[in-house]
GROMACS .gro file of C-alpha atoms in nm:
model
  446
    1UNK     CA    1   0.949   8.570   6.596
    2UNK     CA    2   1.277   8.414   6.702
    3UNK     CA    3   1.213   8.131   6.995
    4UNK     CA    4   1.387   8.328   7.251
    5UNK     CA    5   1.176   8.617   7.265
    6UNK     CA    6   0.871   8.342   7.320
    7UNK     CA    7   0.806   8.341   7.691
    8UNK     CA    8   0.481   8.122   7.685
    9UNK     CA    9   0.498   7.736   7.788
   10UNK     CA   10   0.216   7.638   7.619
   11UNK     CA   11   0.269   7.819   7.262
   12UNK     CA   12   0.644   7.645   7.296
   13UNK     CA   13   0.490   7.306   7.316
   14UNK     CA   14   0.244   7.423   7.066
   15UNK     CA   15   0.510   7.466   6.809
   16UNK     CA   16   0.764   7.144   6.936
   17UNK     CA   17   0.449   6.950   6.852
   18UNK     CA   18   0.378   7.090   6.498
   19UNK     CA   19   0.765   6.998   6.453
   20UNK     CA   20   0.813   6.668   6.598
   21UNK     CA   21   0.471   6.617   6.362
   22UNK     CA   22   0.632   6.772   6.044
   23UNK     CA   23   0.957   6.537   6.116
   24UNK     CA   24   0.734   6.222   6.198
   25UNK     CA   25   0.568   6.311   5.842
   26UNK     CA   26   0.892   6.354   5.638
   27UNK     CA   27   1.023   6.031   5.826
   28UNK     CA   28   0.697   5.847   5.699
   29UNK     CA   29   0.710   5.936   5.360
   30UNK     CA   30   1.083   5.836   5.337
   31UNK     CA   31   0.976   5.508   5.467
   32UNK     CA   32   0.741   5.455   5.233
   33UNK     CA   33   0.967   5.566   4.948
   34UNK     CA   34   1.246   5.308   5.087
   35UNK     CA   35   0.991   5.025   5.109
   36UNK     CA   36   0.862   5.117   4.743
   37UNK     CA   37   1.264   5.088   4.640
   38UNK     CA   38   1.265   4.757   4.810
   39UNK     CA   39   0.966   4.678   4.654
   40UNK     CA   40   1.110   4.749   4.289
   41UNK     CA   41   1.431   4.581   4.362
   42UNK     CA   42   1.174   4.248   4.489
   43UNK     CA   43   0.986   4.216   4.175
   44UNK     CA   44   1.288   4.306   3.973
   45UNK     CA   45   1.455   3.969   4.101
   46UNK     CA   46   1.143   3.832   4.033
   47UNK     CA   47   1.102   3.926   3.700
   48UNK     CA   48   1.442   3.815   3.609
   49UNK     CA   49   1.401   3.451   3.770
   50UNK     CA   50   1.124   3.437   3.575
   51UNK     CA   51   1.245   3.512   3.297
   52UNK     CA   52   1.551   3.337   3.311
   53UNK     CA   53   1.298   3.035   3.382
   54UNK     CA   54   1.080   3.105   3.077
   55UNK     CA   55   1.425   3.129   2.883
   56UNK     CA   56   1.540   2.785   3.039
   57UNK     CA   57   1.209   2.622   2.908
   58UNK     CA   58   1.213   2.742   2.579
   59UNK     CA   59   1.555   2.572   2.508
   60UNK     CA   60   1.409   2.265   2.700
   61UNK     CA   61   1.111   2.285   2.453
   62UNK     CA   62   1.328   2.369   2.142
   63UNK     CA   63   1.579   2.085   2.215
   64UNK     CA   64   1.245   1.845   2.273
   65UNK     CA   65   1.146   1.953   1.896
   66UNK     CA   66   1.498   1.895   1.802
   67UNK     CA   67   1.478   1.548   1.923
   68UNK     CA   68   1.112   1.472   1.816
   69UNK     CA   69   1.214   1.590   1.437
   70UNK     CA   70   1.517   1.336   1.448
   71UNK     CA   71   1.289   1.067   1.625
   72UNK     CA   72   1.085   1.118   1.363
   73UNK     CA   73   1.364   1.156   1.111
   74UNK     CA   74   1.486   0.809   1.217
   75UNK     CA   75   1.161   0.639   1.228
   76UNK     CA   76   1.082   0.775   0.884
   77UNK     CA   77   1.430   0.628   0.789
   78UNK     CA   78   1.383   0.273   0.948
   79UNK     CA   79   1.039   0.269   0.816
   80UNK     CA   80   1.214   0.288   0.483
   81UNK     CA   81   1.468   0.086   0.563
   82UNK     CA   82   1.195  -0.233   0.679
   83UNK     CA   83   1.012  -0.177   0.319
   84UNK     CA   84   1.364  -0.167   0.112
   85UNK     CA   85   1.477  -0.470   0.368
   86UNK     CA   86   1.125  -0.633   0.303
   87UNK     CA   87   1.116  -0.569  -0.087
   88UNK     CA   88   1.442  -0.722  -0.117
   89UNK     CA   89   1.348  -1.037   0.092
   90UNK     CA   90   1.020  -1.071  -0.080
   91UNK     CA   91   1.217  -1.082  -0.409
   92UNK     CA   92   1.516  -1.335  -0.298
   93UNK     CA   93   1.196  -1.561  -0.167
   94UNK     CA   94   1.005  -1.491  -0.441
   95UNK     CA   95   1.266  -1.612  -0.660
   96UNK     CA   96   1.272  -1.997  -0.532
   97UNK     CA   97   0.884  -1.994  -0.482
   98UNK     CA   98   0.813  -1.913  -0.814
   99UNK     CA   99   1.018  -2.215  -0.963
  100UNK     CA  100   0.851  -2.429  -0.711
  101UNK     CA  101   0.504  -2.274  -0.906
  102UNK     CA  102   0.647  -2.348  -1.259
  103UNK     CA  103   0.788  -2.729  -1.128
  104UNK     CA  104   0.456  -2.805  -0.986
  105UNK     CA  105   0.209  -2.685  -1.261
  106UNK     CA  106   0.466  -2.892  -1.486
  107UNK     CA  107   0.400  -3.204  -1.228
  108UNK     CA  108   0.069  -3.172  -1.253
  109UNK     CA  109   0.074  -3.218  -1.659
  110UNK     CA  110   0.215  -3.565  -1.592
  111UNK     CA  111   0.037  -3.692  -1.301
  112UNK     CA  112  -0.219  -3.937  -1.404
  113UNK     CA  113  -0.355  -4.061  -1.076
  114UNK     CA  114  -0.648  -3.895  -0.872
  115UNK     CA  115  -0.449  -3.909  -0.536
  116UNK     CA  116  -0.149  -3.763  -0.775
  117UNK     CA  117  -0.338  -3.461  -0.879
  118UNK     CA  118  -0.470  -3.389  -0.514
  119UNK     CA  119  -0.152  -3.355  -0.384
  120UNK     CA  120   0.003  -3.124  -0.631
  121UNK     CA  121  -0.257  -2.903  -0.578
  122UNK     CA  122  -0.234  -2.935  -0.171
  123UNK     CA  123   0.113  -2.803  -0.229
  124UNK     CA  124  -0.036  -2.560  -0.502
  125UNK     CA  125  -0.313  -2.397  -0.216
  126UNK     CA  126   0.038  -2.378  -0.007
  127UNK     CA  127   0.273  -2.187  -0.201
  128UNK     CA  128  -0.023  -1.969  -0.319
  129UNK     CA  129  -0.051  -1.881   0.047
  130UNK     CA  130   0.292  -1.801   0.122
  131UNK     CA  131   0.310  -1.552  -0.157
  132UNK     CA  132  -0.024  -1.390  -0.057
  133UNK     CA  133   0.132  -1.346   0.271
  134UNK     CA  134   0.428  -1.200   0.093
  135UNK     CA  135   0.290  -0.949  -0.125
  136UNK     CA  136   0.050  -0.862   0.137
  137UNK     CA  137   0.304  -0.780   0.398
  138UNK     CA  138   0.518  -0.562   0.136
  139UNK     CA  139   0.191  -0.368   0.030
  140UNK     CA  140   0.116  -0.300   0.429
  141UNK     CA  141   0.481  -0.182   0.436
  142UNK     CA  142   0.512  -0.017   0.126
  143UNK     CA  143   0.168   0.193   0.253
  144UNK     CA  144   0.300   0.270   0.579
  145UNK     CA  145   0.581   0.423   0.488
  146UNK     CA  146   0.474   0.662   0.235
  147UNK     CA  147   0.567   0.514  -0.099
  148UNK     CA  148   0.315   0.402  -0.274
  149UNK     CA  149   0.213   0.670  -0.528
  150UNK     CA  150  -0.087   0.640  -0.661
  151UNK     CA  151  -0.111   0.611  -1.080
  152UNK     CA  152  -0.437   0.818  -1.128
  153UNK     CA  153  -0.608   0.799  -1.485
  154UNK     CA  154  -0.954   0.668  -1.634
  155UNK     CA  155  -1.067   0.313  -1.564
  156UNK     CA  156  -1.332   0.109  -1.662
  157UNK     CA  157  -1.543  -0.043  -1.458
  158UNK     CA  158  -1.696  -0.315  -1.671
  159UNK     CA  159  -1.352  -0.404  -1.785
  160UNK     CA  160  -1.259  -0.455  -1.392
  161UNK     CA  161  -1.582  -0.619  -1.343
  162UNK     CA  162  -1.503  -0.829  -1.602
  163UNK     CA  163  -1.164  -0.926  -1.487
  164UNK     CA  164  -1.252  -0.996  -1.095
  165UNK     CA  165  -1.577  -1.201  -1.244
  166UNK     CA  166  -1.322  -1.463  -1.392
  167UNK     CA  167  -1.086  -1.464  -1.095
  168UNK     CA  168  -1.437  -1.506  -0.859
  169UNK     CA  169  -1.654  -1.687  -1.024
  170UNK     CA  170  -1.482  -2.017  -1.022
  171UNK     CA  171  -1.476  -1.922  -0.621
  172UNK     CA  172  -1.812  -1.919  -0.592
  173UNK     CA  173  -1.912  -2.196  -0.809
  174UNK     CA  174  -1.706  -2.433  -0.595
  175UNK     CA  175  -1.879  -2.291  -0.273
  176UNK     CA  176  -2.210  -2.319  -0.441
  177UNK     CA  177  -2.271  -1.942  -0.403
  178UNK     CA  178  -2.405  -1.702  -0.699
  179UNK     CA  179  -2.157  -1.436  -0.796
  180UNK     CA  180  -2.352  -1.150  -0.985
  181UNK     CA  181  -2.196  -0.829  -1.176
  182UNK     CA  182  -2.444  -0.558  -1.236
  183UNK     CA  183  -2.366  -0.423  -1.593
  184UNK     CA  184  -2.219  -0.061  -1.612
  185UNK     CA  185  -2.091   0.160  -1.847
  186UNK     CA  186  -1.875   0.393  -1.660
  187UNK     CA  187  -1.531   0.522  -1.617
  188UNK     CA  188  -1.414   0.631  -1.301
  189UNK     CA  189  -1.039   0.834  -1.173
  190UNK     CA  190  -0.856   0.624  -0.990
  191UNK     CA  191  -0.584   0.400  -0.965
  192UNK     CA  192  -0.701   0.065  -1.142
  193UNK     CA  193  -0.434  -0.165  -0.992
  194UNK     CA  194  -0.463  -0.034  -0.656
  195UNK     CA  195  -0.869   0.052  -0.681
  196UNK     CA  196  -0.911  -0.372  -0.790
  197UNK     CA  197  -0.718  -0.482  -0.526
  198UNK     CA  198  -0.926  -0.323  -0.266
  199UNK     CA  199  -1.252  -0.474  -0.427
  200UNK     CA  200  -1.070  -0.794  -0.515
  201UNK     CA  201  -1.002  -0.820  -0.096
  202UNK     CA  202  -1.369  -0.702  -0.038
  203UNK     CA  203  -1.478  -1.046  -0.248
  204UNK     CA  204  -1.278  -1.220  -0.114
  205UNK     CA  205  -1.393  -1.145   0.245
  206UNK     CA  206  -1.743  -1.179   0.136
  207UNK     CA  207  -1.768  -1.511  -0.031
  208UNK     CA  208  -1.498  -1.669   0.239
  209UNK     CA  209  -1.743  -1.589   0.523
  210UNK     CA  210  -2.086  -1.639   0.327
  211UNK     CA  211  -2.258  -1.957   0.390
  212UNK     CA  212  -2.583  -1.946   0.108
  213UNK     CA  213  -2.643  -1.727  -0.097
  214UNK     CA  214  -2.438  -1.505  -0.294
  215UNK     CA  215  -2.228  -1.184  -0.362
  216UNK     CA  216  -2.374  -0.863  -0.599
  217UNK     CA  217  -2.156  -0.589  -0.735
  218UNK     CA  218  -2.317  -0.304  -0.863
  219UNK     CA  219  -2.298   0.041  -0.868
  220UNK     CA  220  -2.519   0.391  -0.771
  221UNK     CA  221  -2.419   0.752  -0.955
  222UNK     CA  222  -2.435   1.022  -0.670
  223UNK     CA  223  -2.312   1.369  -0.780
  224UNK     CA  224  -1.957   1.354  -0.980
  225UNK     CA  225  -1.885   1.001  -0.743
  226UNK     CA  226  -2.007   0.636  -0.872
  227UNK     CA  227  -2.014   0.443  -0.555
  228UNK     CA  228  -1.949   0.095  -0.580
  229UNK     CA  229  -2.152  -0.169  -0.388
  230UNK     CA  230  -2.024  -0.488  -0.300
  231UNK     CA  231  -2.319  -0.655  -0.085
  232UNK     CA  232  -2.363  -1.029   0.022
  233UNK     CA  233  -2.581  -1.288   0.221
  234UNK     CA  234  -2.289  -1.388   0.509
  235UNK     CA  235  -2.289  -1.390   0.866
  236UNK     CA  236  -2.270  -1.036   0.895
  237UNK     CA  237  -2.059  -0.808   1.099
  238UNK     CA  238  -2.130  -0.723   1.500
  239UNK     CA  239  -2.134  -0.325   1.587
  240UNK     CA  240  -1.862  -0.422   1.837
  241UNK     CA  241  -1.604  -0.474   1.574
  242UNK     CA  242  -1.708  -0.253   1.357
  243UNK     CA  243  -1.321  -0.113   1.366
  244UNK     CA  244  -1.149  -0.421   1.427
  245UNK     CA  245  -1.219  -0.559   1.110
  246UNK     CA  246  -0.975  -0.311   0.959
  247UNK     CA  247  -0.700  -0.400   1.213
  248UNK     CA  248  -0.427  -0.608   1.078
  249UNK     CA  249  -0.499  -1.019   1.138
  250UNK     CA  250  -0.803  -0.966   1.228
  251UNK     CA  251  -1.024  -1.246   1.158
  252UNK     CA  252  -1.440  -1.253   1.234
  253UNK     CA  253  -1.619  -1.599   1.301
  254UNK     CA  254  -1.621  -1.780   1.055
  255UNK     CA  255  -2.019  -1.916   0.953
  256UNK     CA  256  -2.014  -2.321   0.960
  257UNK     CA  257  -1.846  -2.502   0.636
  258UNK     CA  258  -1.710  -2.155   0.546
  259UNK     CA  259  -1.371  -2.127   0.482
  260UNK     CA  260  -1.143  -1.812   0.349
  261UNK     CA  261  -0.925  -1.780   0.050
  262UNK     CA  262  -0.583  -1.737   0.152
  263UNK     CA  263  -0.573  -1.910   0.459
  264UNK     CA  264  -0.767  -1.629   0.609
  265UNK     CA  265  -0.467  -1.438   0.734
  266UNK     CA  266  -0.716  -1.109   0.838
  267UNK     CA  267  -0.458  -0.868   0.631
  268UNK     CA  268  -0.751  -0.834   0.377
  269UNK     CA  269  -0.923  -0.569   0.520
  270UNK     CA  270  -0.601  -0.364   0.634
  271UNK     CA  271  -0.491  -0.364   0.298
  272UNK     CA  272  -0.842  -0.212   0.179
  273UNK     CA  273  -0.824   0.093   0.437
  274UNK     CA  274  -0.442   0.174   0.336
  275UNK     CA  275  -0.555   0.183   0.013
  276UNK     CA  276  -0.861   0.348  -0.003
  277UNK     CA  277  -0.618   0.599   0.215
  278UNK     CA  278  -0.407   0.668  -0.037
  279UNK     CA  279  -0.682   0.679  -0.311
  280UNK     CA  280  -0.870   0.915  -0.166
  281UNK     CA  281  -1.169   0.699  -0.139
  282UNK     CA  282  -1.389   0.669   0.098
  283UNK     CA  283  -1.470   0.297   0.253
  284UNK     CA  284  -1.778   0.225   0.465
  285UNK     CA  285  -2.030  -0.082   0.490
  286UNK     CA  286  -2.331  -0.163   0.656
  287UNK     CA  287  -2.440  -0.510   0.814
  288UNK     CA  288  -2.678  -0.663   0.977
  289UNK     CA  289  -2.545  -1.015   1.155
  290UNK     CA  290  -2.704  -1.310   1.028
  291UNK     CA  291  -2.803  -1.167   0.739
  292UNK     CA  292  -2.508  -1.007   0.553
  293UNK     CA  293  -2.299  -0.692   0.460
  294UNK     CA  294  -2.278  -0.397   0.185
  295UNK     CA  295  -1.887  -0.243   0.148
  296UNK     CA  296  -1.900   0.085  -0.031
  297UNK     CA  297  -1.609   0.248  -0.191
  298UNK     CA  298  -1.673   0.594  -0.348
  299UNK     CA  299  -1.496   0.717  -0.637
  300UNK     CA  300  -1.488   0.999  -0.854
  301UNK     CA  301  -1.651   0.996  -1.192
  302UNK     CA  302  -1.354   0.935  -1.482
  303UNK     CA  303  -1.372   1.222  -1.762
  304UNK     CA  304  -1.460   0.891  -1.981
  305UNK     CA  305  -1.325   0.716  -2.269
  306UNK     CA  306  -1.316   0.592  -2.633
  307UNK     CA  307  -1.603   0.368  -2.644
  308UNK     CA  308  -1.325   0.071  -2.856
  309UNK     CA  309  -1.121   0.159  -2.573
  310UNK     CA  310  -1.299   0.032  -2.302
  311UNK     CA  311  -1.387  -0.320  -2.575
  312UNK     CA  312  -1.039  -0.335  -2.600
  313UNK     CA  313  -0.934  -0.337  -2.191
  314UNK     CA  314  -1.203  -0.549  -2.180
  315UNK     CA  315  -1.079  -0.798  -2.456
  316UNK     CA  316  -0.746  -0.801  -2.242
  317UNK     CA  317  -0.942  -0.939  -1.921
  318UNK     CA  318  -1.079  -1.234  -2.178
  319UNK     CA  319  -0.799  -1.354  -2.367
  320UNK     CA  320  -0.818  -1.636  -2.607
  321UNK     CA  321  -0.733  -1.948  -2.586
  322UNK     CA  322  -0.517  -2.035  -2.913
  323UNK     CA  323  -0.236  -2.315  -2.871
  324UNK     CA  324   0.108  -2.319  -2.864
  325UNK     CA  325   0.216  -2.559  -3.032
  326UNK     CA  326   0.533  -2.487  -3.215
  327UNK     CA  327   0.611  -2.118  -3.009
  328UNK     CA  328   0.947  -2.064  -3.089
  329UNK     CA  329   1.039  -1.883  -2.727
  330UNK     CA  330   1.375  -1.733  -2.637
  331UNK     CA  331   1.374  -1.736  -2.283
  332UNK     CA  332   1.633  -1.503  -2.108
  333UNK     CA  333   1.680  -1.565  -1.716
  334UNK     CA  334   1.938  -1.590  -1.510
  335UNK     CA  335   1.837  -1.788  -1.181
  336UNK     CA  336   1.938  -2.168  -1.287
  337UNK     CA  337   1.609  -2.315  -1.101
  338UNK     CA  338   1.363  -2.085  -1.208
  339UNK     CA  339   1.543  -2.145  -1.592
  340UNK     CA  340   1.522  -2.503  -1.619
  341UNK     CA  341   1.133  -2.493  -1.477
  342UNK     CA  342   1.004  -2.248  -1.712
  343UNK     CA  343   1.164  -2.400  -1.982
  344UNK     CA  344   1.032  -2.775  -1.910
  345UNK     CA  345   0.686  -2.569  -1.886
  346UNK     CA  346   0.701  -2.405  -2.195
  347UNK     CA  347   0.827  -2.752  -2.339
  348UNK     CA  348   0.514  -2.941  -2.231
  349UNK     CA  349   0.344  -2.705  -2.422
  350UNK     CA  350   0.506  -2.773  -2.694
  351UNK     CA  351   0.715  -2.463  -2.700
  352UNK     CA  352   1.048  -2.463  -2.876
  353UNK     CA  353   1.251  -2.248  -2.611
  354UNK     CA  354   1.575  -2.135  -2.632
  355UNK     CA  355   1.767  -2.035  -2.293
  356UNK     CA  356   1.988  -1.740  -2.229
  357UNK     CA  357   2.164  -1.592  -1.904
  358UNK     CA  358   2.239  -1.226  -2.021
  359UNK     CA  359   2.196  -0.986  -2.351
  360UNK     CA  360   2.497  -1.135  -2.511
  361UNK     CA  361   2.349  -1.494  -2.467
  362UNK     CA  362   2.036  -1.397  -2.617
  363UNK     CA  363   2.191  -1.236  -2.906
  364UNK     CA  364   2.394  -1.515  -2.964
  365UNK     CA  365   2.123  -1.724  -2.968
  366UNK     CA  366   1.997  -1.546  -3.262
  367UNK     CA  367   2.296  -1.619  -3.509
  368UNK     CA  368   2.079  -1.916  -3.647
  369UNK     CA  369   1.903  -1.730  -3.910
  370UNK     CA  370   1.660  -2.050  -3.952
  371UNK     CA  371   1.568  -1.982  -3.603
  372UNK     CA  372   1.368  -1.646  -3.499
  373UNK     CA  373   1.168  -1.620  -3.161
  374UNK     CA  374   0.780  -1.576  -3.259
  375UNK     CA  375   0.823  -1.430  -2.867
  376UNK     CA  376   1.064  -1.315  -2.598
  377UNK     CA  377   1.046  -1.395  -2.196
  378UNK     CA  378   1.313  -1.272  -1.981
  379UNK     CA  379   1.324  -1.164  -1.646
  380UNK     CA  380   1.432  -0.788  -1.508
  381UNK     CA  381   1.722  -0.819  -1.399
  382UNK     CA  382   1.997  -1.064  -1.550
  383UNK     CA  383   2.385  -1.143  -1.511
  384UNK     CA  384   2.627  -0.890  -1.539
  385UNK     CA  385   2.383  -0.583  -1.430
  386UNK     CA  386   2.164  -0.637  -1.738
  387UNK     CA  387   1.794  -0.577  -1.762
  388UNK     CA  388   1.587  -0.745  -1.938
  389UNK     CA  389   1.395  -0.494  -2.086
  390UNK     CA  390   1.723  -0.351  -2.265
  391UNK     CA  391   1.743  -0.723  -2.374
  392UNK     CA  392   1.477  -0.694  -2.533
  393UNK     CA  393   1.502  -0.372  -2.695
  394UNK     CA  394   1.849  -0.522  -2.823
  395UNK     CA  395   1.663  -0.854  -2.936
  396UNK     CA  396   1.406  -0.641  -3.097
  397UNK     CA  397   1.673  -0.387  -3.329
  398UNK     CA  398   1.855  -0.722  -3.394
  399UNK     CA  399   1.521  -0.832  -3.590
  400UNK     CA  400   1.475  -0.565  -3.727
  401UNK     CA  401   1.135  -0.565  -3.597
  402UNK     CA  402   0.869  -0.572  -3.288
  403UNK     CA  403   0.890  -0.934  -3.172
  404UNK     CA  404   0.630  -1.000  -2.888
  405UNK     CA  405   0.777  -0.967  -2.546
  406UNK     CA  406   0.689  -1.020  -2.189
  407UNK     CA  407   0.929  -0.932  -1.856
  408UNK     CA  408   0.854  -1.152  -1.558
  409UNK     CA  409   0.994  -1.040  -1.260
  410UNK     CA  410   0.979  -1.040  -0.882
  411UNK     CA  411   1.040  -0.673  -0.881
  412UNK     CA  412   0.746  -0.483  -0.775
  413UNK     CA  413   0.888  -0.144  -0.820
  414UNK     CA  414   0.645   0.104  -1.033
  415UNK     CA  415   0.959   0.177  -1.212
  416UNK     CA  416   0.983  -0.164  -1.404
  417UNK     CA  417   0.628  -0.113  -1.486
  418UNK     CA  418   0.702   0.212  -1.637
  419UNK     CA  419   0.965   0.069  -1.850
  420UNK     CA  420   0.753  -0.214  -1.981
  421UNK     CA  421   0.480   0.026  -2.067
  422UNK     CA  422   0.752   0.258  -2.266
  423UNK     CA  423   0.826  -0.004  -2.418
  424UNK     CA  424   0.593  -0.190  -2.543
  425UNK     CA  425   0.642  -0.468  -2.338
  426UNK     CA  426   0.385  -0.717  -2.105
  427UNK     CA  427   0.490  -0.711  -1.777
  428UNK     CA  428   0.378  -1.052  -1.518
  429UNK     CA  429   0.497  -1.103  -1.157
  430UNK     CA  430   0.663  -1.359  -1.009
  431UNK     CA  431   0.559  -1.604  -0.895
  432UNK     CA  432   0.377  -1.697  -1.216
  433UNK     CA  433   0.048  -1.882  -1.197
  434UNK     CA  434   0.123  -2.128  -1.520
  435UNK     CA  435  -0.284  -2.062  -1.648
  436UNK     CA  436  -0.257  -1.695  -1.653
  437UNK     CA  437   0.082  -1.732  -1.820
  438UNK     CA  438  -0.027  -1.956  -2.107
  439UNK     CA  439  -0.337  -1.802  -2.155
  440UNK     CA  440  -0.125  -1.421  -2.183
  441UNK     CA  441   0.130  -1.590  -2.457
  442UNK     CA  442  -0.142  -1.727  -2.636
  443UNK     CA  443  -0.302  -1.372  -2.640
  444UNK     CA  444  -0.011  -1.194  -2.732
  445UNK     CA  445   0.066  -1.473  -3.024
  446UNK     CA  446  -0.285  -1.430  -3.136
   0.00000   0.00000   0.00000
């Protein structure tokens, strides 16, 4: 019905009602759909701040790694760089000190006075100390960077036991203490150098602070491991420091009259942990103060060996003691000092020595054909980018046969001790102890 032909008030207000209603309605649901738009548009804005946030952190985070990796890069580098800088400082040093050793185990041949022979060893105990120091700050560098690999194969333990009871028991003896190897007939895997310097520190440590008493190595099969037990009667070690004793220059207290080998520069026991770290093998102890300590080092059980083998490494820890008198030596080095003091050594025992700078020296030396070395010396590495264990090789085709030879160098690189090995060759580092050398020479003479 059209709205004109609608003549009552109150249906016409009726219907303007249910209009203005219908338009409030559609005006209502077009606000809401607006606000929902604004809505979108809102979190939209969000969304991107957020992510362009999220984006901006990632590149924050991947520049941080960028920067950690070439900290870490750089760190790995200098690390390096201090063992390279170290290795070649210990060697220049190492150099001088070990003429000093060869001048003043030939000084003590001649001295004849008791005040004489005090003093030369005074300055003996020193230089002794100085290359500890040495060799033990290269290891701690050499482990802390990374590089020392670790030459896995079978060893025996009564051959090491053997060879640490004749470094020791002379120790002990002087301190009055007993020094006791429980007998074993076992090989175990490990690296031999590195696995007897870790028990060699662990006896030292326990007769330096051990009053009475005495140190007992033995060892306990458990499963496919042999662990070794190094146990003695000292002051013992407080729960408080149970850690610290690995740090580096640590030192405990010291019982009274007790005194440590070395100078007691606390490296021993950091040198045991690095090493046992790179082993493989785990070091613990137990201790009771006043009344002593047990270190334990497990190791795996070696596949075994020939049984003449293990007689023969442990000949090698023993060797004989047959004169010299009458060596004929050719000695190649080139460092003047260490030269003239090795050969005044060998010469006041009766060596005949014959001195050479380089391969060409050396083979000169042998145009005398009255004259042919019963042994060869030289060191690594000679004038004119020689080495002396190509010297030797040279010395040795000259011959026309397998003369006796022995490198002594200040090189601790596993490299030269490959070479030796391929070759045939002894191998001693400098600086020499004069005993160990004349008791090697008259082994290898034998």
């Amino acid at each position: 019905m059209p709205l004109r032909d609608i003549n009552d008030l109150e249906k016409l207000k009726k219907i303007n009602a249910a209009l203005v209603s219908r338009v409030e309605r559609s005006m209502d649901q077009q606000g809401n759909a607006f606000s929902l738009f604004q809505t979108a548009i809102s979190l939209e804005n969000r969304v991107r701040t957020r992510t362009e946030e999220l984006h901006s952190t990632l590149r924050r985070l991947e520049q941080s790694n960028i920067d950690l990796s070439a900290a870490k890069e750089n760190a790995e580098l200098a690390n390096l760089s201090k063992t390279r800088f170290l290795a070649a400082a210990s060697h220049d040093v190492l150099q001088p000190l070990n003429a000093a050793h060869l001048s003043v185990s030939a000084l003590a041949e001649v001295q004849t006075s008791d005040e004489g022979r005090k003093l030369v060893r005074q300055v003996e105990r020193s230089l002794e100390t100085m290359e500890d120091l040495l060799r033990t700050l290269l290891d701690i560098s050499k482990l802390d960077a990374g590089v020392v690999k670790p030459d896995i194969g079978d060893v025996s333990l009564e051959a090491l036991f053997s060879s640490l009871r004749s470094d020791f028991q002379p120790v002990a003896a002087l301190k009055q203490l007993s020094l006791k190897f429980r007998p074993v007939n076992a090989v175990v895997r490990s690296d031999r150098t590195l696995l007897r310097r870790i028990l060699q520190n662990i006896l030292s440590n326990a007769l330096g602070y051990t009053r009475s008493g005495g140190v007992l190595v033995g060892t306990r099969h458990r499963g496919d491991t042999i662990r070794i037990d190094v146990a003695d009667t000292g002051c013992g070690i407080p729960e408080d420091q149970r850690e610290a004793v690995f740090e580096e220059f640590h030192r405990g207290t010291l019982p009274a009259n007790a005194e440590l080998d070395g100078g007691g520069l606390g490296l021993g026991l950091a040198i045991v942990r690095r090493m046992a770290g790179a082993l493989g093998h785990p070091v613990t102890f137990s201790s009771k103060v006043g009344r002593g300590t047990i270190f334990h080092i497990d190791v795996p059980v070696g596949i075994g060996a020939p049984a003449d083998a293990i007689a023969s490494a442990a000949s090698l820890e023993r060797p004989r003691g047959y004169g010299l008198f009458g060596t004929k030596v050719l000695l190649v080095e080139n460092d003047i000092e260490v030269l003239e003091a090795m050969t005044f050594l060998l010469e006041r025992w009766q060596c005949l020595v014959r001195a050479a700078t380089s391969t060409d020296d050396a083979l000169d030396m042998l145009g005398d054909t009255d004259w042919v070395p019963d042994i060869v010396i030289a060191d690594q590495h000679l004038d004119g980018g020689d080495l002396g264990t190509a010297t030797i090789s040279e010395v040795r085709n000259y011959l026309g046969r397998t003369v006796p030879a022995l490198i002594v160098t200040a090189d601790s690189s596993e490299e030269i001790a490959k070479a030796a090995r391929a070759g045939g060759i002894e191998l001693m580092r400098k600086p020499l102890k004069p005993a160990q050398l004349r008791a090697l020479l008259a082994h290898l003479l034998a």
